[in-house]
PDB file of C-alpha atoms and ligand atoms in Angstrom:
ATOM      1  CA  MET A   1     109.166 134.663  57.254  1.00 77.00           C
ATOM      2  CA  GLU A   2     106.622 132.635  55.437  1.00 81.00           C
ATOM      3  CA  LEU A   3     108.604 131.758  52.609  1.00 83.00           C
ATOM      4  CA  LEU A   4     111.675 131.182  54.450  1.00 82.00           C
ATOM      5  CA  ILE A   5     109.515 128.145  56.655  1.00 82.00           C
ATOM      6  CA  GLN A   6     106.501 127.474  54.222  1.00 84.00           C
ATOM      7  CA  ALA A   7     107.115 128.047  50.916  1.00 93.00           C
ATOM      8  CA  ILE A   8     111.159 127.261  50.869  1.00 94.00           C
ATOM      9  CA  PRO A   9     110.648 123.914  52.291  1.00 94.00           C
ATOM     10  CA  ALA A  10     107.115 122.670  51.111  1.00 94.00           C
ATOM     11  CA  TRP A  11     108.811 123.478  47.116  1.00 95.00           C
ATOM     12  CA  ALA A  12     111.996 121.700  48.356  1.00 95.00           C
ATOM     13  CA  HIS A  13     110.267 118.684  49.479  1.00 96.00           C
ATOM     14  CA  ILE A  14     108.522 117.976  46.180  1.00 95.00           C
ATOM     15  CA  PHE A  15     111.159 119.265  43.639  1.00 94.00           C
ATOM     16  CA  PHE A  16     113.440 116.903  45.013  1.00 93.00           C
ATOM     17  CA  ALA A  17     110.725 114.109  45.717  1.00 93.00           C
ATOM     18  CA  ILE A  18     110.017 114.310  41.823  1.00 92.00           C
ATOM     19  CA  VAL A  19     113.186 114.858  40.321  1.00 89.00           C
ATOM     20  CA  MET A  20     115.745 112.527  42.298  1.00 88.00           C
ATOM     21  CA  VAL A  21     113.623 110.033  43.844  1.00 90.00           C
ATOM     22  CA  GLY A  22     111.635 110.416  41.152  1.00 89.00           C
ATOM     23  CA  GLY A  23     114.692 109.959  38.810  1.00 87.00           C
ATOM     24  CA  ALA A  24     115.713 106.639  40.533  1.00 85.00           C
ATOM     25  CA  ALA A  25     112.088 104.977  41.047  1.00 85.00           C
ATOM     26  CA  GLY A  26     110.885 105.935  36.913  1.00 83.00           C
ATOM     27  CA  GLY A  27     114.505 105.702  35.003  1.00 81.00           C
ATOM     28  CA  ALA A  28     114.676 102.498  35.217  1.00 79.00           C
ATOM     29  CA  TYR A  29     111.611 102.992  32.891  1.00 75.00           C
ATOM     30  CA  LEU A  30     112.543 105.096  30.136  1.00 75.00           C
ATOM     31  CA  ASN A  31     115.558 102.984  29.662  1.00 70.00           C
ATOM     32  CA  ALA A  32     118.535 105.111  32.318  1.00 72.00           C
ATOM     33  CA  GLY A  33     118.638 101.772  34.173  1.00 68.00           C
ATOM     34  CA  GLY A  34     118.526 102.439  37.828  1.00 74.00           C
ATOM     35  CA  ILE A  35     120.726 104.800  39.170  1.00 80.00           C
ATOM     36  CA  SER A  36     124.540 105.015  38.222  1.00 80.00           C
ATOM     37  CA  PRO A  37     127.039 104.522  41.323  1.00 77.00           C
ATOM     38  CA  LEU A  38     128.957 108.470  40.340  1.00 77.00           C
ATOM     39  CA  ALA A  39     125.307 109.733  41.784  1.00 84.00           C
ATOM     40  CA  ARG A  40     126.126 108.757  44.568  1.00 88.00           C
ATOM     41  CA  GLY A  41     126.759 112.271  45.567  1.00 90.00           C
ATOM     42  CA  GLY A  42     123.645 113.250  44.011  1.00 89.00           C
ATOM     43  CA  VAL A  43     121.276 110.717  46.364  1.00 91.00           C
ATOM     44  CA  ILE A  44     122.785 111.801  48.981  1.00 93.00           C
ATOM     45  CA  GLY A  45     121.986 116.055  48.710  1.00 93.00           C
ATOM     46  CA  ALA A  46     118.724 115.125  47.623  1.00 93.00           C
ATOM     47  CA  ILE A  47     118.734 113.075  51.094  1.00 95.00           C
ATOM     48  CA  VAL A  48     119.990 115.735  53.263  1.00 96.00           C
ATOM     49  CA  THR A  49     117.167 118.313  51.278  1.00 96.00           C
ATOM     50  CA  LEU A  50     114.097 115.967  51.693  1.00 97.00           C
ATOM     51  CA  LEU A  51     115.334 115.491  55.357  1.00 97.00           C
ATOM     52  CA  THR A  52     115.659 118.619  56.116  1.00 97.00           C
ATOM     53  CA  SER A  53     112.745 120.478  53.889  1.00 97.00           C
ATOM     54  CA  GLY A  54     110.517 117.584  55.952  1.00 97.00           C
ATOM     55  CA  ILE A  55     111.353 118.459  59.457  1.00 97.00           C
ATOM     56  CA  VAL A  56     111.505 122.443  58.735  1.00 96.00           C
ATOM     57  CA  GLN A  57     107.883 121.323  57.299  1.00 96.00           C
ATOM     58  CA  MET A  58     106.703 118.796  60.225  1.00 96.00           C
ATOM     59  CA  PHE A  59     107.328 121.488  62.878  1.00 95.00           C
ATOM     60  CA  THR A  60     105.122 123.968  60.826  1.00 94.00           C
ATOM     61  CA  VAL A  61     102.017 121.893  60.244  1.00 94.00           C
ATOM     62  CA  MET A  62     102.796 119.760  63.733  1.00 92.00           C
ATOM     63  CA  PRO A  63     101.344 122.480  66.554  1.00 91.00           C
ATOM     64  CA  GLY A  64      97.438 122.033  65.026  1.00 90.00           C
ATOM     65  CA  ALA A  65      97.997 118.812  63.272  1.00 93.00           C
ATOM     66  CA  PRO A  66      94.750 116.358  63.902  1.00 94.00           C
ATOM     67  CA  LYS A  67      94.705 113.535  66.018  1.00 92.00           C
ATOM     68  CA  GLY A  68      96.023 110.166  63.928  1.00 95.00           C
ATOM     69  CA  TRP A  69      98.175 112.618  62.016  1.00 97.00           C
ATOM     70  CA  HIS A  70     101.444 111.850  64.273  1.00 97.00           C
ATOM     71  CA  MET A  71     100.931 107.865  63.624  1.00 97.00           C
ATOM     72  CA  TRP A  72     100.676 108.770  59.282  1.00 98.00           C
ATOM     73  CA  PHE A  73     104.054 110.940  60.059  1.00 98.00           C
ATOM     74  CA  GLY A  74     106.003 108.291  61.939  1.00 98.00           C
ATOM     75  CA  ILE A  75     104.936 105.149  59.417  1.00 98.00           C
ATOM     76  CA  LYS A  76     106.025 107.693  56.666  1.00 98.00           C
ATOM     77  CA  PHE A  77     109.516 109.222  58.137  1.00 98.00           C
ATOM     78  CA  LEU A  78     110.473 105.676  58.625  1.00 98.00           C
ATOM     79  CA  LEU A  79     108.732 104.231  55.329  1.00 98.00           C
ATOM     80  CA  ALA A  80     111.368 107.354  53.455  1.00 98.00           C
ATOM     81  CA  LEU A  81     114.488 105.558  55.179  1.00 98.00           C
ATOM     82  CA  HIS A  82     113.865 102.621  53.825  1.00 97.00           C
ATOM     83  CA  VAL A  83     113.528 104.551  50.405  1.00 96.00           C
ATOM     84  CA  PHE A  84     116.753 106.480  51.051  1.00 96.00           C
ATOM     85  CA  ALA A  85     118.943 102.810  51.445  1.00 97.00           C
ATOM     86  CA  MET A  86     117.027 101.547  48.569  1.00 95.00           C
ATOM     87  CA  MET A  87     118.288 104.986  46.706  1.00 93.00           C
ATOM     88  CA  PHE A  88     121.623 104.384  48.381  1.00 93.00           C
ATOM     89  CA  LEU A  89     122.612 101.373  47.456  1.00 93.00           C
ATOM     90  CA  LEU A  90     121.881 101.587  43.638  1.00 91.00           C
ATOM     91  CA  THR A  91     124.526 103.392  43.504  1.00 90.00           C
ATOM     92  CA  LYS A  92     126.600 100.744  44.442  1.00 90.00           C
ATOM     93  CA  ALA A  93     129.076  99.933  41.403  1.00 85.00           C
ATOM     94  CA  ASP A  94     129.691  96.257  42.693  1.00 88.00           C
ATOM     95  CA  ALA A  95     126.020  94.895  42.571  1.00 89.00           C
ATOM     96  CA  THR A  96     124.803  92.037  40.673  1.00 92.00           C
ATOM     97  CA  ASP A  97     121.467  93.093  38.647  1.00 90.00           C
ATOM     98  CA  ALA A  98     119.051  89.804  40.608  1.00 95.00           C
ATOM     99  CA  LYS A  99     120.057  92.888  43.325  1.00 94.00           C
ATOM    100  CA  ARG A 100     119.282  95.673  41.829  1.00 91.00           C
ATOM    101  CA  LYS A 101     115.706  94.566  40.065  1.00 91.00           C
ATOM    102  CA  ARG A 102     115.143  93.458  43.967  1.00 95.00           C
ATOM    103  CA  TRP A 103     116.287  96.774  45.003  1.00 94.00           C
ATOM    104  CA  HIS A 104     114.009  99.278  42.045  1.00 92.00           C
ATOM    105  CA  PHE A 105     111.255  96.841  43.040  1.00 94.00           C
ATOM    106  CA  SER A 106     111.052  97.788  46.795  1.00 96.00           C
ATOM    107  CA  LEU A 107     112.169 101.653  46.405  1.00 94.00           C
ATOM    108  CA  LEU A 108     108.844 101.736  44.585  1.00 92.00           C
ATOM    109  CA  THR A 109     107.396 100.132  46.838  1.00 95.00           C
ATOM    110  CA  GLY A 110     108.442 102.634  48.813  1.00 96.00           C
ATOM    111  CA  VAL A 111     108.012 105.509  47.502  1.00 95.00           C
ATOM    112  CA  ALA A 112     104.336 104.575  46.318  1.00 94.00           C
ATOM    113  CA  LEU A 113     103.280 104.409  50.294  1.00 96.00           C
ATOM    114  CA  VAL A 114     105.635 107.375  51.195  1.00 97.00           C
ATOM    115  CA  VAL A 115     103.457 109.264  48.501  1.00 96.00           C
ATOM    116  CA  ALA A 116     100.110 108.016  48.868  1.00 96.00           C
ATOM    117  CA  ILE A 117     100.605 109.014  52.544  1.00 97.00           C
ATOM    118  CA  GLY A 118     102.959 112.887  51.691  1.00 96.00           C
ATOM    119  CA  SER A 119      99.348 113.813  50.211  1.00 95.00           C
ATOM    120  CA  TYR A 120      97.397 111.574  52.988  1.00 96.00           C
ATOM    121  CA  LEU A 121      98.610 113.677  55.445  1.00 97.00           C
ATOM    122  CA  GLY A 122      97.367 117.225  54.268  1.00 94.00           C
ATOM    123  CA  ARG A 123      93.898 115.950  53.287  1.00 94.00           C
ATOM    124  CA  LEU A 124      93.754 114.565  57.053  1.00 95.00           C
ATOM    125  CA  ARG A 125      94.776 118.721  58.508  1.00 93.00           C
ATOM    126  CA  GLY A 126      92.482 119.571  55.778  1.00 89.00           C
ATOM    127  CA  ALA A 127      95.014 120.921  53.920  1.00 80.00           C
TER     128      ALA A 127
HETATM  129  C1  HEM B 201     111.299 109.161  49.907  1.00 92.96           C
HETATM  130  C2  HEM B 201     111.801 109.998  50.497  1.00 92.96           C
HETATM  131  C3  HEM B 201     110.088 111.169  50.684  1.00 92.96           C
HETATM  132  C4  HEM B 201     108.885 111.212  49.813  1.00 92.96           C
HETATM  133  C5  HEM B 201     109.186 110.761  48.683  1.00 92.96           C
HETATM  134  C6  HEM B 201     108.249 112.843  50.143  1.00 92.96           C
HETATM  135  C7  HEM B 201     106.917 112.686  49.708  1.00 92.96           C
HETATM  136  C8  HEM B 201     105.939 113.623  50.253  1.00 92.96           C
HETATM  137  C9  HEM B 201     104.987 114.304  49.136  1.00 92.96           C
HETATM  138  C10 HEM B 201     104.188 114.375  47.951  1.00 92.96           C
HETATM  139  C11 HEM B 201     103.733 114.441  50.356  1.00 92.96           C
HETATM  140  C12 HEM B 201     102.952 115.582  49.730  1.00 92.96           C
HETATM  141  C13 HEM B 201     102.894 116.875  49.733  1.00 92.96           C
HETATM  142  C14 HEM B 201     101.902 118.162  49.566  1.00 92.96           C
HETATM  143  O1  HEM B 201     100.518 117.264  49.863  1.00 92.96           O
HETATM  144  O2  HEM B 201     102.231 119.167  49.529  1.00 92.96           O
HETATM  145  C15 HEM B 201     105.027 114.843  51.878  1.00 92.96           C
HETATM  146  C16 HEM B 201     104.315 115.599  52.590  1.00 92.96           C
HETATM  147  C17 HEM B 201     105.377 116.128  53.903  1.00 92.96           C
HETATM  148  N1  HEM B 201     106.481 115.395  54.628  1.00 92.96           N
HETATM  149 FE1  HEM B 201     107.469 113.866  52.618  1.00 92.96          FE
HETATM  150  N2  HEM B 201     108.390 112.182  51.712  1.00 92.96           N
HETATM  151  C18 HEM B 201     109.405 112.386  51.794  1.00 92.96           C
HETATM  152  C19 HEM B 201     110.156 111.992  52.655  1.00 92.96           C
HETATM  153  C20 HEM B 201     110.064 112.855  54.228  1.00 92.96           C
HETATM  154  C21 HEM B 201     110.437 112.923  55.188  1.00 92.96           C
HETATM  155  C22 HEM B 201     111.966 112.367  55.528  1.00 92.96           C
HETATM  156  C23 HEM B 201     110.590 113.256  56.191  1.00 92.96           C
HETATM  157  C24 HEM B 201     110.645 114.534  57.592  1.00 92.96           C
HETATM  158  C25 HEM B 201     111.696 114.095  58.074  1.00 92.96           C
HETATM  159  C26 HEM B 201     108.678 114.281  55.921  1.00 92.96           C
HETATM  160  C27 HEM B 201     108.099 115.189  55.755  1.00 92.96           C
HETATM  161  C28 HEM B 201     107.025 115.546  55.128  1.00 92.96           C
HETATM  162  C29 HEM B 201     105.816 116.901  55.716  1.00 92.96           C
HETATM  163  C30 HEM B 201     106.163 116.439  57.613  1.00 92.96           C
HETATM  164  C31 HEM B 201     104.567 116.454  54.599  1.00 92.96           C
HETATM  165  C32 HEM B 201     103.745 117.341  55.795  1.00 92.96           C
HETATM  166  C33 HEM B 201     102.197 116.608  55.771  1.00 92.96           C
HETATM  167  C34 HEM B 201     100.547 117.791  55.699  1.00 92.96           C
HETATM  168  O3  HEM B 201     101.163 118.334  54.668  1.00 92.96           O
HETATM  169  O4  HEM B 201     100.799 117.584  56.725  1.00 92.96           O
HETATM  170  N3  HEM B 201     108.958 113.587  53.907  1.00 92.96           N
HETATM  171  N4  HEM B 201     106.369 114.723  51.550  1.00 92.96           N
END
């Protein structure tokens, strides 16, 4: 049971954050030019997995969470929704270069904050 509600969601969360969100944000620097329109299915899959694994983790850690954890979790959640929106927009085929650059910058900023808050949440709990 511990494997199902702790280890697997924790792994899925980090794995999809690295591979899909990291790929979307960092791909441009590796000459991959952002997200291809064909990747929409992959982006939706990553969003669903990050949301589900995040919600499972939330229910696991929330009962013992200290003061401040809930507020930072709320901020992280809203920023993650912004990250998802930017990833999704980057799959649009007809966007201009200027728009794609703006969305990419916004995605990168969002990911930087979401990851910082994600690790701060663990520290708050002394994990
Ligand atoms: C852009 C999407 C997201 C990224 C890049 C991301 C990244 C991270 C990272 C790096 C951690 C720290 C993991 C660790 O230190 O072991 C984390 C923890 C966590 N994330 Fe996310 N996350 C995202 C979306 C979400 C969403 C949508 C939710 C909620 C539905 C969520 C809920 C959580 C929870 C509950 C934790 C554990 C906090 C704790 O240890 O107290 N995340 N996330």
